[in-house]
Amino acid sequence: MTSHPIKEYIRKRRTSEAACLLRQTNLPSIEIGFRCGFDTYQTYIKTFKRNTGLTPRLYRKTEVIYSFERIRLHERFSYLEEREISERFPDVKVISLSPQEGIGYLHVADRDEGLEEEKVSTA
């Protein structure tokens, strides 16, 4: 789904998290490497340099930004489902709305029959 092998995806996500910590904190580079899940400091340095082109120390000093955003599986599945529906029903436009707050109204009655019609006629 990400078009990356799982190990590569994980390494890039760890590198991205490390890049954020390098920018936003004064933590030592070695501590950042371990916090981001690298087994050894050498692996961290090697992977970071392969992905960003810089060592963590140089990255912290430059204005280069490395970001590898995490895939949001729910969004990805929604997109695939919407695309499938759009292909099956080309005349139907599929849109997604963001969640919105609504206002509810409680209608209390003594009977069950005809409530919908009564409520519609008084609205």
Coordinates of C-alpha atoms in Angstrom, one line a residue:
M1 CA 0.0 0.0 0.0
T2 CA 2.9 2.4 0.6
S3 CA 4.8 1.3 -2.5
H4 CA 7.8 0.8 -0.1
P5 CA 9.0 -2.5 1.3
I6 CA 8.0 -2.7 5.0
K7 CA 11.5 -2.4 6.4
E8 CA 12.3 0.6 4.2
Y9 CA 9.0 2.3 5.3
I10 CA 9.9 1.8 8.9
R11 CA 13.4 3.1 8.5
K12 CA 12.1 6.2 6.7
R13 CA 9.5 6.8 9.4
R14 CA 12.1 6.5 12.1
T15 CA 14.4 8.9 10.2
S16 CA 11.5 11.3 9.9
E17 CA 10.8 11.2 13.6
A18 CA 14.5 11.6 14.4
A19 CA 14.6 14.6 12.1
C20 CA 11.7 16.2 14.0
L21 CA 13.4 15.6 17.3
L22 CA 16.7 17.1 16.0
R23 CA 14.9 20.3 15.0
Q24 CA 12.6 20.6 18.0
T25 CA 14.8 19.5 20.9
N26 CA 18.4 19.7 22.2
L27 CA 18.5 16.0 23.0
P28 CA 21.8 14.4 22.2
S29 CA 21.8 12.7 18.8
I30 CA 22.6 9.3 20.3
E31 CA 19.5 9.5 22.5
I32 CA 17.3 10.5 19.6
G33 CA 18.5 7.5 17.7
F34 CA 17.6 5.1 20.4
R35 CA 14.2 6.9 21.1
C36 CA 13.3 6.4 17.4
G37 CA 13.9 2.7 17.6
F38 CA 17.4 2.3 16.1
D39 CA 19.3 -0.7 17.5
T40 CA 22.7 1.0 17.4
Y41 CA 24.1 4.5 17.0
Q42 CA 26.0 3.4 13.9
T43 CA 22.8 2.1 12.3
Y44 CA 21.1 5.3 13.1
I45 CA 23.9 7.5 11.6
K46 CA 24.1 5.3 8.4
T47 CA 20.3 5.2 7.9
F48 CA 19.9 8.9 8.6
K49 CA 22.6 9.8 6.1
R50 CA 21.2 7.5 3.5
N51 CA 17.7 9.0 3.7
T52 CA 18.6 12.7 4.2
G53 CA 22.0 13.0 2.7
L54 CA 23.3 14.4 5.9
T55 CA 24.5 13.2 9.3
P56 CA 22.3 14.1 12.2
R57 CA 24.7 16.7 13.4
L58 CA 24.8 18.4 10.0
Y59 CA 21.0 18.1 9.6
R60 CA 20.5 20.0 12.9
K61 CA 22.7 22.9 11.6
T62 CA 21.1 23.2 8.1
E63 CA 17.7 24.4 7.0
V64 CA 17.0 21.2 5.1
I65 CA 13.8 19.5 6.1
Y66 CA 13.3 15.7 5.8
S67 CA 9.7 14.5 6.2
F68 CA 8.3 11.0 5.5
E69 CA 4.7 11.1 6.6
R70 CA 3.0 8.1 8.0
I71 CA 0.4 6.5 5.9
R72 CA -3.1 6.8 7.3
L73 CA -4.6 3.4 6.5
H74 CA -8.1 4.5 7.1
E75 CA -7.7 7.3 4.6
R76 CA -6.1 5.0 2.1
F77 CA -8.9 2.5 2.3
S78 CA -11.5 5.2 2.0
Y79 CA -9.8 6.5 -1.1
L80 CA -9.7 3.0 -2.7
E81 CA -13.3 2.4 -1.9
E82 CA -14.3 5.7 -3.3
R83 CA -12.3 5.1 -6.5
E84 CA -13.9 1.7 -6.9
I85 CA -17.4 3.2 -6.6
S86 CA -16.5 6.0 -9.0
E87 CA -15.3 3.5 -11.6
R88 CA -18.4 1.3 -11.2
F89 CA -20.8 4.3 -11.3
P90 CA -19.2 7.1 -13.4
D91 CA -22.4 9.3 -13.2
V92 CA -22.1 9.3 -9.4
K93 CA -19.7 11.8 -7.8
V94 CA -18.2 10.5 -4.5
I95 CA -17.3 13.2 -2.0
S96 CA -16.1 13.0 1.6
L97 CA -17.2 15.4 4.2
S98 CA -15.3 16.2 7.3
P99 CA -17.0 15.4 10.6
Q100 CA -19.3 18.2 11.7
E101 CA -21.1 18.9 14.9
G102 CA -24.9 18.8 14.7
I103 CA -27.8 19.9 16.7
G104 CA -30.2 17.3 17.9
Y105 CA -33.9 17.8 18.8
L106 CA -35.9 15.4 21.0
H107 CA -39.5 15.1 20.1
V108 CA -41.7 13.3 22.7
A109 CA -45.1 11.9 21.9
D110 CA -47.7 9.7 23.5
R111 CA -48.2 7.6 20.3
D112 CA -46.0 5.9 17.7
E113 CA -48.0 6.2 14.5
G114 CA -47.7 9.3 12.3
L115 CA -44.8 10.9 14.3
E116 CA -42.6 11.4 11.2
E117 CA -45.3 13.2 9.3
E118 CA -46.3 15.3 12.3
K119 CA -42.7 16.3 12.9
V120 CA -42.1 17.2 9.2
S121 CA -45.2 19.3 9.0
T122 CA -44.2 21.3 12.2
A123 CA -40.6 21.9 11.1

